Coordinates of C-alpha atoms in Angstrom, one line a residue:
Chain I
V29 CA 5.2 0.6 -15.3
L30 CA 5.6 2.7 -12.3
R31 CA 8.2 1.8 -9.7
S32 CA 8.3 2.0 -6.0
E33 CA 10.8 4.1 -4.1
A34 CA 12.9 1.0 -3.7
G35 CA 12.9 0.6 -7.5
S36 CA 10.6 -2.4 -7.8
P37 CA 7.6 -2.5 -10.2
V38 CA 4.4 -1.6 -8.5
L39 CA 1.9 -4.4 -7.7
F40 CA -1.1 -3.0 -9.4
Q41 CA -1.4 -0.4 -12.2
R42 CA -4.6 0.5 -14.0
D43 CA -4.1 3.1 -16.8
P44 CA -7.4 3.2 -18.8
T45 CA -6.5 6.3 -20.8
N46 CA -3.6 4.4 -22.4
G47 CA -5.2 1.0 -22.2
Q48 CA -2.4 -0.4 -20.1
Y49 CA -3.0 -2.8 -17.2
W50 CA -0.4 -4.4 -14.9
F51 CA -0.7 -6.8 -12.0
N52 CA 1.7 -8.8 -10.0
G53 CA 4.6 -8.7 -12.5
R54 CA 2.8 -9.0 -15.8
S55 CA 0.9 -6.8 -18.2
Y56 CA -2.6 -7.6 -19.5
A57 CA -3.8 -6.9 -23.0
D58 CA -7.2 -5.6 -22.0
E59 CA -9.2 -4.7 -18.9
A60 CA -11.2 -7.8 -18.9
S61 CA -8.2 -10.1 -18.4
F62 CA -6.9 -7.6 -15.9
L63 CA -10.1 -7.7 -13.9
A64 CA -10.1 -11.5 -14.0
A65 CA -6.5 -11.6 -12.6
T66 CA -7.3 -9.1 -9.8
V67 CA -10.7 -10.4 -8.7
G68 CA -12.1 -7.1 -10.1
A69 CA -15.5 -6.3 -11.6
T70 CA -17.2 -3.4 -13.3
S71 CA -19.9 -1.5 -11.5
S72 CA -21.3 0.9 -14.1
A73 CA -18.3 3.3 -14.7
A74 CA -16.6 2.2 -11.5
R75 CA -14.5 -0.8 -10.7
V76 CA -14.6 -2.9 -7.6
F77 CA -11.8 -5.2 -6.5
G78 CA -12.0 -7.9 -4.0
P79 CA -12.2 -9.8 -1.9
Y80 CA -9.3 -12.1 -2.6
M81 CA -8.9 -15.1 -0.2
D82 CA -5.9 -17.3 0.0
P83 CA -7.1 -20.8 -1.0
A84 CA -4.9 -22.2 1.7
G85 CA -6.1 -19.6 4.2
T86 CA -6.9 -20.9 7.7
S87 CA -9.4 -19.6 10.2
Y88 CA -8.6 -17.1 12.8
L89 CA -11.4 -18.6 15.0
S90 CA -10.7 -21.8 17.0
N91 CA -13.1 -24.7 17.4
G92 CA -15.5 -23.4 14.7
T93 CA -16.7 -27.0 14.2
F94 CA -18.0 -27.5 17.7
D95 CA -17.4 -31.3 17.3
T96 CA -17.2 -32.1 21.0
N97 CA -17.5 -28.9 22.9
T98 CA -17.8 -25.1 22.7
T99 CA -14.4 -24.2 24.0
G100 CA -13.3 -20.8 23.0
W101 CA -16.8 -19.4 22.6
T102 CA -18.7 -17.3 25.1
A103 CA -22.5 -16.7 25.3
G104 CA -24.1 -13.7 26.8
A105 CA -27.3 -11.7 27.3
S106 CA -29.1 -14.7 28.7
G107 CA -28.0 -17.0 25.9
S108 CA -26.2 -20.3 26.3
I109 CA -24.3 -22.7 24.1
A110 CA -23.6 -26.4 24.0
S111 CA -22.1 -28.9 21.6
V112 CA -25.0 -31.1 20.4
G113 CA -24.5 -33.6 17.6
G114 CA -21.3 -31.9 16.4
E115 CA -23.0 -28.5 16.1
C116 CA -23.3 -25.5 18.4
Q117 CA -26.7 -25.4 19.9
F118 CA -27.5 -21.8 20.8
T119 CA -30.3 -21.3 23.3
S120 CA -31.4 -17.7 23.2
G121 CA -32.8 -16.1 26.3
G122 CA -34.1 -12.9 24.8
N123 CA -33.4 -10.4 22.1
F124 CA -29.7 -9.7 21.4
S125 CA -28.6 -12.9 23.2
Y126 CA -25.4 -13.9 21.5
F127 CA -22.3 -16.2 21.4
A128 CA -19.0 -14.9 20.1
Q129 CA -15.2 -15.4 20.0
A130 CA -12.4 -12.9 19.5
L131 CA -10.4 -13.4 16.3
S132 CA -6.8 -14.4 17.1
V133 CA -5.3 -11.1 15.7
S134 CA -3.3 -8.5 17.6
D135 CA -2.8 -5.9 14.8
R136 CA -4.9 -3.7 12.7
K137 CA -5.3 -3.2 8.9
R138 CA -6.5 -6.7 8.4
A139 CA -9.9 -7.8 7.0
F140 CA -11.7 -11.1 7.2
K141 CA -14.6 -12.9 5.8
I142 CA -16.5 -14.5 8.7
A143 CA -19.0 -17.3 7.8
V144 CA -21.1 -19.8 9.5
T145 CA -23.8 -22.3 8.5
G146 CA -26.9 -22.2 10.7
R147 CA -30.5 -23.3 11.0
R148 CA -33.4 -22.8 13.3
G149 CA -34.1 -25.4 15.9
T150 CA -37.0 -24.7 18.2
S151 CA -36.7 -20.9 17.8
T152 CA -38.6 -18.7 15.5
N153 CA -36.1 -15.9 15.9
N154 CA -33.9 -14.4 13.3
F155 CA -30.1 -15.0 13.9
Q156 CA -27.6 -12.5 12.6
I157 CA -23.9 -12.8 12.0
V158 CA -21.9 -9.9 13.6
G159 CA -18.3 -8.7 13.6
G160 CA -17.8 -6.3 16.4
N161 CA -17.3 -5.8 20.1
S162 CA -17.4 -8.6 22.8
S163 CA -21.2 -8.4 23.3
L164 CA -21.9 -7.9 19.6
A165 CA -23.8 -4.8 20.5
G166 CA -21.7 -2.7 18.2
G167 CA -20.1 -3.7 15.0
I168 CA -20.9 -4.8 11.4
F169 CA -24.1 -6.7 11.1
G170 CA -24.8 -9.2 8.4
S171 CA -27.6 -8.5 6.0
T172 CA -28.6 -12.1 5.5
Q173 CA -30.0 -13.9 8.5
I174 CA -30.9 -17.4 9.6
T175 CA -34.7 -17.5 9.3
S176 CA -35.5 -21.2 8.6
T177 CA -34.7 -24.8 9.6
T178 CA -32.8 -25.3 6.3
P179 CA -29.0 -25.1 6.8
T180 CA -27.9 -21.8 5.3
E181 CA -24.5 -20.1 5.1
I182 CA -24.4 -16.5 6.2
S183 CA -21.3 -14.3 6.1
L184 CA -19.9 -10.8 6.2
Y185 CA -16.7 -8.9 6.0
M186 CA -15.1 -7.3 9.0
D187 CA -11.9 -5.6 9.8
A188 CA -10.7 -7.0 13.1
I189 CA -9.8 -4.2 15.5
P190 CA -8.1 -5.4 18.7
S191 CA -9.2 -3.7 21.9
G192 CA -12.9 -3.6 21.1
G193 CA -13.8 -4.8 17.7
N194 CA -12.4 -8.2 16.8
F195 CA -15.2 -10.5 17.9
A196 CA -17.2 -12.7 15.5
G197 CA -20.5 -14.3 16.5
I198 CA -24.2 -14.8 16.3
R199 CA -26.9 -12.8 17.9
V200 CA -30.7 -12.9 18.1
N201 CA -32.2 -10.1 16.1
A202 CA -35.9 -10.3 16.7
A203 CA -38.2 -10.7 19.7
P204 CA -39.3 -12.8 21.5
G205 CA -35.9 -14.3 21.6
S206 CA -36.3 -17.8 23.0
G207 CA -35.7 -21.3 21.7
T208 CA -32.7 -22.9 20.0
A209 CA -30.8 -22.7 16.7
L210 CA -27.8 -24.7 15.5
F211 CA -24.6 -23.5 14.0
D212 CA -21.5 -25.2 12.4
N213 CA -18.3 -24.4 10.5
F214 CA -17.8 -20.9 11.9
T215 CA -14.7 -19.5 10.1
A216 CA -12.8 -16.2 9.8
I217 CA -10.6 -16.2 6.7
E218 CA -8.3 -13.3 6.0
C219 CA -9.1 -11.4 2.7
W220 CA -7.8 -8.5 0.7
P221 CA -8.9 -6.4 -2.3
F222 CA -6.6 -8.5 -4.4
R223 CA -3.8 -11.0 -4.0
S224 CA -0.7 -9.5 -2.2
Y225 CA -2.6 -6.2 -1.4
P226 CA -0.2 -4.3 0.8
N227 CA -2.6 -3.7 3.7
T228 CA 0.1 -2.9 6.2
E229 CA 2.2 -0.6 4.2
T230 CA -0.1 0.9 1.5
N231 CA 1.1 3.2 -1.3
V232 CA -1.4 4.6 -3.8
L233 CA -1.2 7.0 -6.7
V234 CA -4.4 8.3 -8.3
E235 CA -4.4 10.6 -11.3
A236 CA -7.6 11.9 -13.0
T237 CA -9.4 15.0 -14.1
T238 CA -12.1 16.6 -12.1
P239 CA -15.7 16.7 -13.5
A240 CA -17.0 19.7 -15.4
S241 CA -19.0 21.0 -12.5
T242 CA -18.6 21.1 -8.8
P243 CA -20.4 18.1 -7.2
G244 CA -23.7 18.6 -5.3
S245 CA -22.6 15.7 -3.1
A246 CA -19.3 14.1 -2.4
Q247 CA -17.9 12.0 -5.2
V248 CA -15.6 9.1 -4.3
I249 CA -12.6 8.6 -6.5
W250 CA -10.9 5.8 -4.5
Q251 CA -12.0 3.8 -1.5
S252 CA -11.0 0.8 0.5
D253 CA -13.5 -0.8 2.9
V254 CA -15.2 -4.0 4.2
N255 CA -18.4 -3.7 2.2
T256 CA -19.7 -1.0 4.6
E257 CA -19.1 2.7 5.1
R258 CA -18.3 2.1 8.8
D259 CA -14.6 1.4 8.3
R260 CA -12.9 2.8 5.2
Q261 CA -10.2 5.0 3.6
R262 CA -11.2 7.2 0.8
L263 CA -10.2 10.0 -1.6
Y264 CA -13.1 12.2 -2.7
Y265 CA -14.1 15.4 -4.4
D266 CA -16.2 17.4 -2.1
T267 CA -19.0 19.9 -2.6
D268 CA -16.7 22.8 -1.9
G269 CA -14.4 21.9 -4.8
H270 CA -11.7 20.5 -2.6
L271 CA -10.0 17.1 -2.9
K272 CA -10.1 15.4 0.5
W273 CA -8.9 12.1 2.0
A274 CA -10.3 10.5 5.1
N275 CA -9.7 7.6 7.4
R276 CA -12.8 6.2 9.1
T277 CA -13.0 3.7 11.9
F278 CA -16.2 2.7 13.9
N279 CA -18.1 5.2 11.7
V280 CA -16.0 8.2 12.8
D281 CA -13.6 10.1 10.4
T282 CA -10.6 10.0 12.7
D283 CA -8.0 11.5 10.3
S284 CA -8.8 13.7 7.4
F285 CA -6.8 15.8 5.0
D286 CA -8.2 18.7 3.0
L287 CA -5.8 18.7 0.1
G288 CA -7.1 22.0 -1.2
A289 CA -9.2 23.4 -4.0
V290 CA -8.9 21.8 -7.4
A291 CA -10.9 23.6 -10.2
T292 CA -13.4 21.7 -12.3
S293 CA -12.1 20.0 -15.5
T294 CA -8.6 20.0 -14.1
A295 CA -6.0 17.2 -14.0
F296 CA -4.7 16.3 -10.6
S297 CA -2.4 13.7 -9.0
V298 CA -2.6 12.5 -5.5
A299 CA -0.3 10.0 -3.8
W300 CA -0.3 8.7 -0.3
T301 CA 1.4 6.2 1.9
Y302 CA -0.1 4.5 4.9
S303 CA 2.2 2.6 7.3
S304 CA 0.4 0.6 9.9
S305 CA 3.6 -0.2 11.6
G306 CA 4.3 3.5 12.2
N307 CA 0.6 4.5 12.1
V308 CA 1.6 7.3 9.7
I309 CA -0.1 8.8 6.7
R310 CA 1.7 11.0 4.2
I311 CA -0.1 12.5 1.3
S312 CA 0.8 14.9 -1.6
L313 CA -1.2 16.7 -4.2
D314 CA 0.4 17.8 -7.5
G315 CA 4.0 17.9 -6.3
G316 CA 3.2 19.7 -3.1
V317 CA 5.0 19.0 0.1
A318 CA 3.4 16.0 1.7
Q319 CA 1.0 16.5 4.6
T320 CA 1.6 14.1 7.4
K321 CA -0.5 12.7 10.3
N322 CA 0.8 10.4 13.0
G323 CA -1.0 8.1 15.3
V324 CA -3.5 7.0 12.6
A325 CA -5.1 3.6 13.2
G326 CA -6.6 2.5 9.9
P327 CA -9.1 -0.2 9.2
G328 CA -8.4 -3.3 7.2
P329 CA -9.7 -3.5 3.6
A330 CA -11.5 -6.3 1.9
F331 CA -12.5 -4.2 -1.1
M332 CA -10.9 -1.5 -3.2
R333 CA -13.2 0.7 -5.3
I334 CA -12.3 3.1 -8.1
G335 CA -14.9 5.7 -9.0
R336 CA -17.4 4.9 -6.2
S337 CA -17.9 4.1 -2.5
F338 CA -19.7 1.1 -1.1
T339 CA -23.0 2.9 -1.2
G340 CA -22.5 4.8 -4.4
E341 CA -21.3 8.4 -4.4
A342 CA -20.2 8.0 -8.0
W343 CA -17.2 9.9 -9.5
A344 CA -18.1 12.0 -12.5
G345 CA -14.6 12.9 -13.5
S346 CA -12.3 11.0 -15.8
D347 CA -11.6 7.3 -15.4
P348 CA -8.7 7.4 -13.0
F349 CA -5.2 6.0 -13.3
V350 CA -4.5 4.0 -10.1
A351 CA -1.4 2.4 -9.0
V352 CA -1.0 0.4 -5.7
W353 CA 2.0 -1.1 -4.1
Chain R
M21 CA 6.7 -2.8 0.1
A22 CA 7.8 -0.1 2.4
A23 CA 6.1 3.2 3.1
S24 CA 7.1 6.0 0.7
S25 CA 9.0 9.1 1.8
S26 CA 7.5 12.6 1.4
A27 CA 10.0 13.3 -1.4
F28 CA 9.0 10.3 -3.4
L29 CA 5.3 11.2 -3.0
Q30 CA 6.1 14.6 -4.4
Y31 CA 7.9 13.0 -7.3
L32 CA 4.9 10.8 -8.0
T33 CA 2.5 13.6 -8.1
S34 CA 4.7 15.8 -10.3
R35 CA 5.9 13.1 -12.7
N36 CA 4.0 14.7 -15.5
N37 CA 5.2 18.2 -14.6
P38 CA 8.1 19.4 -16.7
R39 CA 9.3 22.0 -14.1
V40 CA 10.6 20.2 -11.1
F41 CA 13.7 21.0 -9.1
V42 CA 15.3 18.5 -6.8
V43 CA 17.3 19.9 -3.8
P44 CA 20.1 17.9 -2.1
G45 CA 22.2 19.5 0.6
D46 CA 22.5 20.1 4.3
S47 CA 20.4 22.0 6.8
Y48 CA 20.5 25.1 4.7
A49 CA 18.5 23.2 2.1
A50 CA 16.6 20.9 4.4
G51 CA 15.6 23.5 6.9
A52 CA 16.5 24.8 10.4
G53 CA 14.3 26.8 12.6
G54 CA 11.6 26.5 10.0
V55 CA 13.7 28.1 7.3
S56 CA 14.9 26.2 4.3
F57 CA 16.4 27.1 0.9
A58 CA 14.0 24.5 -0.6
A59 CA 10.9 26.2 0.8
S60 CA 12.2 29.7 -0.2
L61 CA 13.0 28.4 -3.7
R62 CA 9.4 27.0 -3.9
T63 CA 8.1 30.4 -3.0
A64 CA 10.4 32.3 -5.4
T65 CA 9.8 30.0 -8.4
G66 CA 6.3 28.6 -7.9
A67 CA 7.7 25.4 -9.2
V68 CA 7.6 21.9 -7.7
V69 CA 10.7 21.8 -5.4
I70 CA 11.5 18.4 -3.9
S71 CA 13.9 18.4 -1.0
I72 CA 16.1 15.4 -0.5
A73 CA 18.4 17.3 1.8
V74 CA 19.3 16.3 5.3
G75 CA 20.6 18.5 8.1
S76 CA 24.1 17.9 9.3
S77 CA 25.0 15.9 6.2
T78 CA 28.4 16.1 4.6
I79 CA 29.0 16.5 0.9
T80 CA 29.6 12.7 0.7
D81 CA 26.3 12.2 2.4
Q82 CA 24.8 14.5 -0.3
I83 CA 26.2 12.3 -3.1
T84 CA 24.3 9.4 -1.4
Q85 CA 21.2 11.5 -1.2
V86 CA 21.3 11.9 -5.0
Q87 CA 22.3 8.3 -5.7
N88 CA 19.3 7.0 -3.6
A89 CA 16.9 9.3 -5.4
W90 CA 16.9 7.2 -8.6
W91 CA 13.5 8.7 -9.5
A92 CA 15.1 12.2 -9.8
R93 CA 17.3 11.4 -12.7
G94 CA 16.7 13.7 -15.6
R95 CA 15.4 16.5 -13.4
K96 CA 17.2 19.7 -12.6
F97 CA 19.2 19.6 -9.3
I98 CA 19.8 22.7 -7.1
W99 CA 22.2 21.9 -4.4
W100 CA 23.3 23.9 -1.3
D101 CA 25.8 22.6 1.3
G102 CA 25.6 25.9 3.1
S103 CA 27.7 25.0 6.1
P104 CA 30.2 22.3 5.0
N105 CA 30.1 19.7 7.7
S106 CA 33.4 17.8 8.1
Y107 CA 35.1 20.1 5.7
G108 CA 38.6 19.0 4.8
S109 CA 40.3 20.9 1.9
V110 CA 39.5 22.6 -1.4
S111 CA 40.8 19.7 -3.5
A112 CA 38.9 17.0 -1.5
Y113 CA 35.7 19.1 -1.6
L114 CA 36.0 19.7 -5.4
A115 CA 36.7 16.0 -6.0
N116 CA 33.4 15.2 -4.2
L117 CA 31.7 17.9 -6.1
D118 CA 32.7 16.2 -9.3
T119 CA 31.1 13.0 -8.1
L120 CA 28.0 14.9 -7.1
I121 CA 27.7 16.6 -10.4
A122 CA 28.1 13.3 -12.2
A123 CA 25.4 11.7 -10.0
C124 CA 23.1 14.5 -11.0
G125 CA 23.6 13.8 -14.7
G126 CA 26.2 16.5 -15.4
S127 CA 26.5 20.2 -15.0
A128 CA 23.8 20.9 -17.6
N129 CA 21.3 19.7 -14.9
F130 CA 23.1 21.0 -11.9
G131 CA 22.8 24.3 -10.2
G132 CA 23.7 25.4 -6.7
L133 CA 25.3 27.7 -4.2
C134 CA 28.7 27.7 -2.6
P135 CA 29.2 26.9 1.1
L136 CA 29.3 30.1 3.1
A137 CA 32.0 31.7 5.1
M138 CA 30.3 33.1 8.2
G139 CA 31.4 35.8 10.6
P140 CA 32.4 37.2 12.9
P141 CA 36.1 37.0 12.0
P142 CA 38.0 34.8 11.8
G143 CA 35.0 33.0 10.4
S144 CA 33.5 29.5 10.4
V145 CA 35.6 28.3 7.5
S146 CA 38.3 29.9 5.4
L147 CA 36.9 32.6 3.0
A148 CA 39.8 31.9 0.7
D149 CA 38.8 28.2 0.5
M150 CA 35.1 29.0 -0.1
Q151 CA 36.1 31.4 -2.9
A152 CA 38.3 28.7 -4.4
I153 CA 35.3 26.3 -4.3
Y154 CA 33.1 28.9 -5.9
A155 CA 35.7 29.3 -8.7
G156 CA 35.7 25.5 -9.1
M157 CA 32.0 25.5 -9.4
V158 CA 32.0 28.1 -12.1
S159 CA 34.8 26.4 -14.0
R160 CA 32.7 23.1 -13.9
G161 CA 29.7 24.8 -15.4
V162 CA 27.6 24.7 -12.3
K163 CA 24.7 27.1 -12.6
T164 CA 25.3 29.5 -9.8
Y165 CA 25.9 33.1 -8.6
D166 CA 28.2 34.5 -6.0
E167 CA 25.9 34.4 -3.0
Q168 CA 28.8 35.0 -0.6
A169 CA 29.3 38.5 -2.0
Y170 CA 25.6 39.0 -2.2
L171 CA 25.0 38.1 1.4
V172 CA 27.8 40.3 2.6
S173 CA 26.1 43.2 0.7
L174 CA 23.0 42.5 2.8
N175 CA 25.0 42.5 6.1
D176 CA 23.6 44.6 8.9
V177 CA 25.6 47.7 9.9
A178 CA 26.1 46.0 13.3
D179 CA 28.2 43.4 11.5
A180 CA 30.7 45.8 10.2
T181 CA 33.7 43.7 11.1
S182 CA 32.2 40.7 9.3
T183 CA 31.5 42.9 6.3
A184 CA 35.1 44.2 6.2
A185 CA 36.4 40.6 6.3
G186 CA 34.0 39.5 3.5
L187 CA 32.0 37.2 5.9
V188 CA 28.3 36.8 6.3
G189 CA 27.3 38.6 9.5
P190 CA 25.6 37.1 12.5
A191 CA 22.7 39.4 12.2
S192 CA 21.7 37.6 9.0
T193 CA 21.3 34.4 11.0
Q194 CA 19.0 32.8 13.5
D195 CA 21.7 31.2 15.5
G196 CA 25.1 32.2 14.2
T197 CA 24.9 29.6 11.4
H198 CA 21.4 29.4 9.8
L199 CA 20.0 32.2 7.8
T200 CA 16.9 34.1 8.8
L201 CA 13.8 33.7 6.7
A202 CA 14.1 37.2 5.1
I203 CA 17.7 36.6 4.1
M204 CA 16.9 33.1 2.8
D205 CA 14.1 34.4 0.8
S206 CA 16.4 37.0 -0.7
V207 CA 19.0 34.3 -1.6
A208 CA 16.3 32.2 -3.3
A209 CA 14.8 35.2 -5.2
K210 CA 18.2 36.1 -6.6
F211 CA 18.7 32.5 -7.5
E212 CA 15.5 32.6 -9.4
T213 CA 16.4 35.7 -11.5
D214 CA 20.2 35.2 -11.8
V215 CA 20.3 31.4 -12.3
I216 CA 16.9 29.8 -13.1
D217 CA 15.6 32.5 -15.4
A218 CA 19.0 33.3 -16.9
N219 CA 19.4 29.6 -17.9
G220 CA 15.9 29.1 -19.1
W221 CA 15.1 26.6 -16.4

């Protein structure tokens, strides 16, 4: 098994060519048992890992049970909140009324599952869970909404980005936007692609062979994300035949590396290190001197994908060797 | 886990490549003014060249460089302590060289260049001492060539006094100590033909 620079075995190593699988100090006889251990799953030819949540994990939101009050929560855009019967009664005053609270995190590169149970009261609106800015006008929007009087849990994954993007809350998502709804058990539990995923000091090695033809659209070899393309890091093979790596936050590719041309049907090896403490990315292709970027503020990952992105962008090259530590 | 160094990333992405050279040393190897033996060697050979060298390091520091690079074991090492920082004596230097060679897995895997005696006269360090170190390198089986003599042959006519004294002339340097890019490229190109090719590396 591969070793880190300090000489310790890597955390995660998937070597499908040789049928060797390693995770957290032990080897696995086959990929099925490896996937079971890593919270991984197949997705056609790709593999998706995550999210792993610590069973003892505690919420990064305070007073999510609203037992006696709504302390810690703020309503806006003509909305108001009150504790009623041990729930948060949200009275919406129009479309995009909201209530929200900032997660108690001060650093980046962390991801969370935010979840709440809700039901309509007098309102006929749809209510959407959001992770984003203080007014929930920008962020990651949940796909499942509260649309009935039956208590339903809704959730999404978000990377909490202090100074503008670490609020979790509920907003009205359909006119006319009046009436009440009730919410309870609002939590934000930290999660990772797999147990012990090194989200603050991430080292990754990817080895594979490029496909037989230059892609017509970008093909993703490796990606970490929060179940959206808004915040992610990815290694991909682009339409110009170059291997590239990109860091995206708030839907903007903030730091990108063009690693250079790699011919079709050609073996390659890419390794990178991301240090959130130093906000540095270093990356090397095929023994080349590492390229470096400083001041990189990366998003937190809840998922790691091998051979695809969140939306697809399937990799047509060989099944990659991937090590993470 | 901590973030990986650039050298370690290079190792990872060349771990299946049989032709990799690892370069310990001082600023001559690591780089000064954008000029490094490692980069010139990379250009000359087309091989993967991984620098673990650090500017201002002593030969004992360079032993530590190699000892810390556990991942480089089994690779070919090409060392250059061009300007021997904290130099003491020939005997002390060669004793450290023995330790360095052992750390690199023996002389079969070990090539390099002798520290330079730079002009103008009387020189940065004793030419006689550097020649004794070079002789010690040869007797230990270090894969090398006499780059002191080669560089003196490249001296500019303006450095006649250095040439006469057998020292590398200031015109070959950026700053009186570190070589210019053209001179460094020449040193590396000769290392490629006289050492790497000659030894089938």
